[in-house]
């Protein structure tokens, strides 16, 4: 009588990890004390602390990890611990460079003094504009200036009168000759009491009214007087220059004390060498340009020189307060969400004037995030910075040199351009770039500068160990979201359900997910369902409802596939047995949701020399890992059955009704079972689905998505009717990954569904066929009637037939 085979099944308590609400030690989150901790990121936290505390060049931080693992939150939290944050950086100002206006001068002042200096300079301009005008309008100044001017006039009159007397003695006179719109002084002879020009005199000579000799004497005298007249007028111009110098000297004499007093007050207030040098240039320029401060006739404005149509006449004395740390209590922390060149490095704005020409000046220099973060921290997204034109080279240059040069970045340079080159600014900023591991390795391996300026990597893990401490940290996270977003409190069963959801996300019973964005979404949605129930606390029911609704929003594709299976469009058997046909299990990933569904895998074999034909590969639908899996299973068959004979077989493997790509090796064991069934001609149970990869030794290896795969086949079996014999074969290593839905666990508990842990191909084929696999005997053969015996026998037949075929071919050729 044939002995029945017995197979090990996964125990019910291993199918789902359970968080005991009683072990939490509280009734609801109201009892928890909120703690500001970083959860489950020891390695990343240590790296962040190192990078944030070391001041040396290049110790910037590249933060890697999956989205939602708390990368930015952790950075922001740890920043508060640093000593660097306690130091308030300097104010930074740009002022006019009087010696070279195209290169504005930088002034650094202690925090809060920048705003004060800007105010002082504005008040200086206003004060001088009012008081210089007053000085110039005073009676004393007007009297002294009048004396200088009158003295000039008297000297000019005396010179002119002496020259006129000398001319008159020789019967010449000085007149103003009209030439077009202008007049010109000239000397003409006087005849018969009237001045006569030399053209008239020449005509008189022709008419005989005047002798040539007299005309010649008159011309000689005229030439002599012309030279003297030129000398007189040069002397008058020199006198006028001397008077102007005297007036300017007078202006400086009366204004200098006014200017010096106010500028010295500013110097005494700030005691800054760079500022003192600038103020000396300001004083010199003011005294050289006092006309700016004088009111033109008819001026009504309180400030001389100011009109609506013109710009600021005192622009040269203004202050561009680039970085103002007034009121700052700590170093800046800047999260730049849009790291364009302009936003990061600043710019020099250009504006059109009334004539349409582009203009700029030092007051149009604008700071960017890097300069605003000087002395503190800048956090940016790596990918955003890399895709922005010009940002990455400039960022490397800035961090390498610790110096920033503000320029007008204009890739379309013909449209706008600035000739300004502001003085470079020493910049001590700590940068944390947030990205993923792929981006980090790409930069590390292909950019030599990257490893010099980002010496610290803070890698955030997506999971953490399940321990009492980590479970309580999860509970504290729930408390944090509840408090910050004013949600209803969660009772202990609801918190336990959240912890179990974290285990499900992690994909292992001994791990908790640290992708807290997903967990936080469930908290918010559970609170929503609690409000719908008009309850004051969130319960386990609301958490489960939130999880179910979240999946339902994304499972349209899953339902469509399920419908096609139920309708028979996609052919899946869940009862009976078929030769060469096995239900494999696949995971469909739609991005925000993944689910499992069975796929029919078939095998056909014949005598031949082609070996194993991967139909998916021949149709260019096989991924590299799947193709590798097929090659591995071929190696397994050769090692087990082709040691004493050639593998004279042509076998084809196919994913039936698969019209898109197939990737992964989790179906390689399934393909082996299909081949063994075909070769042994033993039917395979269709009520059992299979997953697991295989190595060349015939050992079953763990796979991913085990929960989705089991649940996928369970849903198909449930739709077609549970028989009590259905189940799934999984690698035994995946037992610790099980976190099945409660309805699946309940069906297993009631023996309506089964989960079999498998270690080898031999174990699996016994479950699928109900026939013993069979061990190899000392003579190299297998036990009679076993699966391996039947497979080996079939392959021997193939080899003998192939040999006869080859001999026949050779005889025909001969």
CSV table of N, CA and C in Angstrom, one decimal, residues 673-782:
chain,number,residue,atom,x,y,z
A,673,UNK,N,9.4,23.1,-11.8
A,673,UNK,CA,8.3,22.1,-11.5
A,673,UNK,C,7.5,21.8,-12.8
A,674,UNK,N,7.3,22.8,-13.6
A,674,UNK,CA,6.6,22.5,-14.8
A,674,UNK,C,7.4,21.6,-15.7
A,675,UNK,N,8.7,21.8,-15.8
A,675,UNK,CA,9.5,20.9,-16.6
A,675,UNK,C,9.5,19.5,-16.1
A,676,UNK,N,9.7,19.3,-14.7
A,676,UNK,CA,9.7,18.0,-14.1
A,676,UNK,C,8.4,17.3,-14.3
A,677,UNK,N,7.3,18.1,-14.3
A,677,UNK,CA,6.0,17.5,-14.5
A,677,UNK,C,5.8,17.0,-16.0
A,678,UNK,N,6.3,17.8,-16.9
A,678,UNK,CA,6.3,17.4,-18.3
A,678,UNK,C,7.1,16.1,-18.6
A,679,UNK,N,8.3,16.1,-18.0
A,679,UNK,CA,9.2,15.0,-18.2
A,679,UNK,C,8.8,13.7,-17.5
A,680,UNK,N,8.2,13.9,-16.3
A,680,UNK,CA,7.8,12.7,-15.6
A,680,UNK,C,6.3,12.3,-16.0
A,681,UNK,N,5.6,13.2,-16.7
A,681,UNK,CA,4.3,13.0,-17.1
A,681,UNK,C,3.3,12.8,-15.9
A,682,UNK,N,3.7,13.4,-14.8
A,682,UNK,CA,2.9,13.4,-13.6
A,682,UNK,C,2.2,14.8,-13.5
A,683,UNK,N,0.9,14.7,-13.3
A,683,UNK,CA,0.1,16.0,-13.2
A,683,UNK,C,0.4,16.8,-11.9
A,684,UNK,N,0.3,18.1,-12.1
A,684,UNK,CA,0.6,19.0,-11.0
A,684,UNK,C,-0.6,19.6,-10.4
A,685,UNK,N,-0.7,19.7,-9.1
A,685,UNK,CA,-1.9,20.3,-8.5
A,685,UNK,C,-2.1,21.7,-8.9
A,686,UNK,N,-3.3,22.1,-9.3
A,686,UNK,CA,-3.6,23.5,-9.7
A,686,UNK,C,-4.2,24.3,-8.6
A,687,UNK,N,-4.4,23.6,-7.4
A,687,UNK,CA,-4.9,24.4,-6.3
A,687,UNK,C,-3.8,24.9,-5.4
A,688,UNK,N,-2.5,24.7,-5.9
A,688,UNK,CA,-1.4,25.3,-5.2
A,688,UNK,C,-0.6,26.2,-6.1
A,689,UNK,N,-0.3,27.4,-5.7
A,689,UNK,CA,0.5,28.3,-6.4
A,689,UNK,C,1.9,28.3,-5.8
A,690,UNK,N,2.9,28.7,-6.7
A,690,UNK,CA,4.3,28.5,-6.3
A,690,UNK,C,5.1,29.8,-6.5
A,691,UNK,N,5.9,30.1,-5.5
A,691,UNK,CA,6.9,31.2,-5.7
A,691,UNK,C,8.2,30.8,-5.1
A,692,UNK,N,9.3,31.4,-5.6
A,692,UNK,CA,10.6,31.1,-5.0
A,692,UNK,C,11.6,30.9,-6.2
A,693,UNK,N,12.8,31.4,-6.0
A,693,UNK,CA,13.9,31.2,-7.0
A,693,UNK,C,14.7,30.0,-6.6
A,694,UNK,N,15.4,29.5,-7.5
A,694,UNK,CA,16.2,28.3,-7.3
A,694,UNK,C,17.7,28.5,-7.7
A,695,UNK,N,18.6,27.8,-7.0
A,695,UNK,CA,20.0,27.9,-7.4
A,695,UNK,C,20.3,26.6,-8.1
A,696,UNK,N,21.6,26.4,-8.5
A,696,UNK,CA,22.0,25.3,-9.3
A,696,UNK,C,22.1,24.0,-8.5
A,697,UNK,N,22.0,24.2,-7.2
A,697,UNK,CA,22.0,23.0,-6.3
A,697,UNK,C,20.5,22.5,-6.0
A,698,UNK,N,19.5,23.2,-6.5
A,698,UNK,CA,18.2,22.8,-6.2
A,698,UNK,C,17.6,23.4,-5.0
A,699,UNK,N,18.3,24.4,-4.3
A,699,UNK,CA,17.8,25.0,-3.1
A,699,UNK,C,16.9,26.1,-3.4
A,700,UNK,N,15.8,26.3,-2.7
A,700,UNK,CA,14.8,27.3,-2.9
A,700,UNK,C,15.3,28.6,-2.2
A,701,UNK,N,15.3,29.7,-2.9
A,701,UNK,CA,15.9,31.0,-2.3
A,701,UNK,C,14.7,32.0,-2.1
A,702,UNK,N,14.9,32.9,-1.1
A,702,UNK,CA,13.8,33.8,-0.8
A,702,UNK,C,13.5,34.8,-1.9
A,703,UNK,N,12.3,35.3,-1.8
A,703,UNK,CA,11.9,36.3,-2.9
A,703,UNK,C,11.2,37.5,-2.2
A,704,UNK,N,10.9,38.5,-3.0
A,704,UNK,CA,10.2,39.7,-2.4
A,704,UNK,C,8.7,39.6,-2.7
A,705,UNK,N,7.9,40.4,-2.0
A,705,UNK,CA,6.5,40.5,-2.2
A,705,UNK,C,5.7,39.3,-1.8
A,706,UNK,N,6.2,38.5,-0.8
A,706,UNK,CA,5.6,37.3,-0.5
A,706,UNK,C,4.2,37.5,0.0
A,707,UNK,N,3.9,38.5,0.8
A,707,UNK,CA,2.5,38.8,1.3
A,707,UNK,C,1.6,39.1,0.1
A,708,UNK,N,2.0,39.9,-0.8
A,708,UNK,CA,1.1,40.2,-1.9
A,708,UNK,C,0.8,39.0,-2.8
A,709,UNK,N,1.8,38.1,-2.9
A,709,UNK,CA,1.6,36.9,-3.8
A,709,UNK,C,0.7,35.9,-3.1
A,710,UNK,N,0.8,35.7,-1.8
A,710,UNK,CA,-0.1,34.8,-1.1
A,710,UNK,C,-1.5,35.4,-1.2
A,711,UNK,N,-1.7,36.6,-0.9
A,711,UNK,CA,-3.0,37.3,-0.8
A,711,UNK,C,-3.6,37.3,-2.2
A,712,UNK,N,-2.8,37.4,-3.3
A,712,UNK,CA,-3.3,37.4,-4.6
A,712,UNK,C,-3.9,36.1,-5.0
A,713,UNK,N,-3.2,35.0,-4.7
A,713,UNK,CA,-3.8,33.7,-5.0
A,713,UNK,C,-5.0,33.3,-4.1
A,714,UNK,N,-4.9,33.8,-2.9
A,714,UNK,CA,-6.0,33.6,-2.0
A,714,UNK,C,-7.3,34.3,-2.6
A,715,UNK,N,-7.2,35.5,-3.1
A,715,UNK,CA,-8.3,36.2,-3.6
A,715,UNK,C,-8.9,35.5,-4.8
A,716,UNK,N,-8.0,34.9,-5.7
A,716,UNK,CA,-8.5,34.1,-6.8
A,716,UNK,C,-9.3,32.9,-6.4
A,717,UNK,N,-8.7,32.2,-5.4
A,717,UNK,CA,-9.3,30.9,-4.9
A,717,UNK,C,-10.6,31.2,-4.2
A,718,UNK,N,-10.7,32.3,-3.4
A,718,UNK,CA,-11.9,32.7,-2.7
A,718,UNK,C,-13.0,33.1,-3.7
A,719,UNK,N,-12.6,33.7,-4.8
A,719,UNK,CA,-13.6,34.1,-5.8
A,719,UNK,C,-14.2,32.9,-6.5
A,720,UNK,N,-13.3,31.9,-6.7
A,720,UNK,CA,-13.7,30.7,-7.4
A,720,UNK,C,-14.3,29.6,-6.5
A,721,UNK,N,-14.1,29.9,-5.2
A,721,UNK,CA,-14.6,28.9,-4.2
A,721,UNK,C,-13.5,28.2,-3.4
A,722,UNK,N,-13.3,28.4,-2.1
A,722,UNK,CA,-12.3,27.8,-1.3
A,722,UNK,C,-12.7,26.3,-1.1
A,723,UNK,N,-11.7,25.4,-1.4
A,723,UNK,CA,-12.0,24.0,-1.3
A,723,UNK,C,-11.4,23.3,0.0
A,724,UNK,N,-10.5,24.1,0.6
A,724,UNK,CA,-9.8,23.5,1.8
A,724,UNK,C,-8.5,22.8,1.5
A,725,UNK,N,-8.2,22.7,0.2
A,725,UNK,CA,-6.9,22.1,-0.2
A,725,UNK,C,-6.0,23.1,-0.9
A,726,UNK,N,-6.5,24.3,-1.1
A,726,UNK,CA,-5.7,25.3,-1.8
A,726,UNK,C,-4.6,25.9,-0.9
A,727,UNK,N,-3.6,26.4,-1.5
A,727,UNK,CA,-2.5,27.0,-0.8
A,727,UNK,C,-1.4,27.5,-1.6
A,728,UNK,N,-0.4,28.0,-1.0
A,728,UNK,CA,0.8,28.6,-1.7
A,728,UNK,C,2.1,28.0,-1.1
A,729,UNK,N,3.0,27.7,-2.0
A,729,UNK,CA,4.4,27.2,-1.6
A,729,UNK,C,5.3,28.4,-1.6
A,730,UNK,N,6.0,28.7,-0.5
A,730,UNK,CA,6.9,29.8,-0.4
A,730,UNK,C,8.3,29.3,0.1
A,731,UNK,N,9.3,30.1,-0.2
A,731,UNK,CA,10.6,29.7,0.4
A,731,UNK,C,10.6,29.8,1.9
A,732,UNK,N,11.2,28.8,2.6
A,732,UNK,CA,11.1,28.8,4.1
A,732,UNK,C,11.7,30.0,4.7
A,733,UNK,N,12.7,30.7,4.0
A,733,UNK,CA,13.3,31.9,4.5
A,733,UNK,C,12.3,33.1,4.6
A,734,UNK,N,11.2,33.0,3.9
A,734,UNK,CA,10.3,34.1,3.8
A,734,UNK,C,9.2,34.0,5.0
A,735,UNK,N,9.3,33.0,5.8
A,735,UNK,CA,8.4,32.9,6.9
A,735,UNK,C,8.4,34.2,7.8
A,736,UNK,N,9.6,34.7,8.0
A,736,UNK,CA,9.8,35.9,8.9
A,736,UNK,C,9.3,37.1,8.2
A,737,UNK,N,8.9,37.0,6.9
A,737,UNK,CA,8.5,38.2,6.2
A,737,UNK,C,6.9,38.3,6.1
A,738,UNK,N,6.3,37.3,6.7
A,738,UNK,CA,4.8,37.2,6.6
A,738,UNK,C,4.1,38.2,7.4
A,739,UNK,N,3.2,38.9,6.8
A,739,UNK,CA,2.4,39.9,7.5
A,739,UNK,C,1.0,39.9,6.8
A,740,UNK,N,0.4,38.8,6.7
A,740,UNK,CA,-0.8,38.6,5.9
A,740,UNK,C,-2.0,39.3,6.4
A,741,UNK,N,-3.0,39.6,5.5
A,741,UNK,CA,-4.2,40.2,5.9
A,741,UNK,C,-4.9,39.3,6.9
A,742,UNK,N,-5.8,39.8,7.7
A,742,UNK,CA,-6.5,39.1,8.8
A,742,UNK,C,-7.4,38.0,8.2
A,743,UNK,N,-8.0,38.3,7.0
A,743,UNK,CA,-8.9,37.4,6.4
A,743,UNK,C,-8.2,36.1,5.9
A,744,UNK,N,-7.0,36.3,5.4
A,744,UNK,CA,-6.2,35.2,5.0
A,744,UNK,C,-5.8,34.3,6.2
A,745,UNK,N,-5.3,35.0,7.3
A,745,UNK,CA,-4.9,34.3,8.5
A,745,UNK,C,-6.1,33.5,9.0
A,746,UNK,N,-7.3,34.0,9.0
A,746,UNK,CA,-8.4,33.3,9.5
A,746,UNK,C,-8.8,32.1,8.7
A,747,UNK,N,-8.6,32.2,7.4
A,747,UNK,CA,-8.9,31.1,6.5
A,747,UNK,C,-7.8,29.9,6.7
A,748,UNK,N,-6.6,30.3,6.9
A,748,UNK,CA,-5.5,29.3,7.3
A,748,UNK,C,-5.9,28.7,8.6
A,749,UNK,N,-6.3,29.5,9.6
A,749,UNK,CA,-6.6,29.0,10.9
A,749,UNK,C,-7.8,28.0,10.8
A,750,UNK,N,-8.7,28.2,9.9
A,750,UNK,CA,-9.8,27.2,9.7
A,750,UNK,C,-9.5,26.1,8.7
A,751,UNK,N,-8.2,26.0,8.3
A,751,UNK,CA,-7.8,25.0,7.4
A,751,UNK,C,-8.5,25.1,6.0
A,752,UNK,N,-8.9,26.3,5.6
A,752,UNK,CA,-9.4,26.5,4.3
A,752,UNK,C,-8.4,26.9,3.3
A,753,UNK,N,-7.2,27.3,3.8
A,753,UNK,CA,-6.1,27.7,2.9
A,753,UNK,C,-4.8,27.3,3.6
A,754,UNK,N,-3.7,27.1,2.9
A,754,UNK,CA,-2.5,26.6,3.5
A,754,UNK,C,-1.3,27.3,2.9
A,755,UNK,N,-0.3,27.4,3.7
A,755,UNK,CA,1.0,28.0,3.3
A,755,UNK,C,2.1,27.0,3.6
A,756,UNK,N,2.8,26.6,2.6
A,756,UNK,CA,3.9,25.5,2.8
A,756,UNK,C,5.3,26.2,2.6
A,757,UNK,N,6.1,26.0,3.7
A,757,UNK,CA,7.5,26.5,3.5
A,757,UNK,C,8.4,25.4,2.9
A,758,UNK,N,9.1,25.8,1.8
A,758,UNK,CA,9.9,24.8,1.0
A,758,UNK,C,11.3,25.2,1.1
A,759,UNK,N,12.2,24.1,1.2
A,759,UNK,CA,13.6,24.3,1.2
A,759,UNK,C,14.3,23.9,-0.1
A,760,UNK,N,13.7,22.8,-0.7
A,760,UNK,CA,14.3,22.3,-1.9
A,760,UNK,C,13.3,22.0,-3.0
A,761,UNK,N,13.8,21.8,-4.2
A,761,UNK,CA,12.9,21.4,-5.3
A,761,UNK,C,12.2,20.1,-5.1
A,762,UNK,N,13.0,19.2,-4.5
A,762,UNK,CA,12.4,17.9,-4.2
A,762,UNK,C,11.2,18.0,-3.2
A,763,UNK,N,11.3,18.8,-2.2
A,763,UNK,CA,10.1,19.0,-1.3
A,763,UNK,C,8.9,19.6,-2.1
A,764,UNK,N,9.2,20.5,-2.9
A,764,UNK,CA,8.1,21.2,-3.7
A,764,UNK,C,7.4,20.2,-4.7
A,765,UNK,N,8.2,19.4,-5.4
A,765,UNK,CA,7.6,18.5,-6.4
A,765,UNK,C,6.7,17.5,-5.7
A,766,UNK,N,7.1,17.1,-4.5
A,766,UNK,CA,6.3,16.1,-3.7
A,766,UNK,C,4.9,16.7,-3.4
A,767,UNK,N,4.9,18.0,-3.0
A,767,UNK,CA,3.6,18.6,-2.6
A,767,UNK,C,2.8,18.7,-3.9
A,768,UNK,N,3.4,19.1,-5.0
A,768,UNK,CA,2.6,19.4,-6.2
A,768,UNK,C,2.1,18.1,-6.9
A,769,UNK,N,2.8,17.0,-6.8
A,769,UNK,CA,2.4,15.8,-7.5
A,769,UNK,C,1.9,14.7,-6.5
A,770,UNK,N,2.2,14.8,-5.2
A,770,UNK,CA,1.8,13.8,-4.3
A,770,UNK,C,2.7,12.5,-4.4
A,771,UNK,N,3.7,12.6,-5.2
A,771,UNK,CA,4.6,11.5,-5.4
A,771,UNK,C,6.0,11.8,-4.8
A,772,UNK,N,6.6,10.8,-4.2
A,772,UNK,CA,7.9,11.0,-3.6
A,772,UNK,C,8.9,11.4,-4.6
A,773,UNK,N,9.8,12.4,-4.2
A,773,UNK,CA,10.8,12.9,-5.1
A,773,UNK,C,11.8,11.8,-5.5
A,774,UNK,N,12.3,11.1,-4.5
A,774,UNK,CA,13.3,10.0,-4.7
A,774,UNK,C,14.7,10.5,-4.6
A,775,UNK,N,15.5,9.6,-3.9
A,775,UNK,CA,16.9,10.0,-3.7
A,775,UNK,C,17.8,9.1,-4.7
A,776,UNK,N,18.9,9.6,-5.0
A,776,UNK,CA,19.8,8.9,-5.9
A,776,UNK,C,20.5,7.8,-5.1
A,777,UNK,N,20.5,6.6,-5.6
A,777,UNK,CA,21.1,5.4,-5.0
A,777,UNK,C,22.6,5.4,-5.3
A,778,UNK,N,23.3,4.5,-4.7
A,778,UNK,CA,24.8,4.4,-4.9
A,778,UNK,C,25.1,4.1,-6.4
A,779,UNK,N,24.2,3.4,-7.1
A,779,UNK,CA,24.6,3.1,-8.5
A,779,UNK,C,24.2,4.2,-9.4
A,780,UNK,N,23.8,5.3,-8.9
A,780,UNK,CA,23.5,6.5,-9.7
A,780,UNK,C,22.0,6.6,-10.2
A,781,UNK,N,21.2,5.6,-9.9
A,781,UNK,CA,19.8,5.6,-10.3
A,781,UNK,C,19.0,6.1,-9.1
A,782,UNK,N,17.7,6.4,-9.5
A,782,UNK,CA,16.8,6.8,-8.4
A,782,UNK,C,15.8,5.7,-8.1
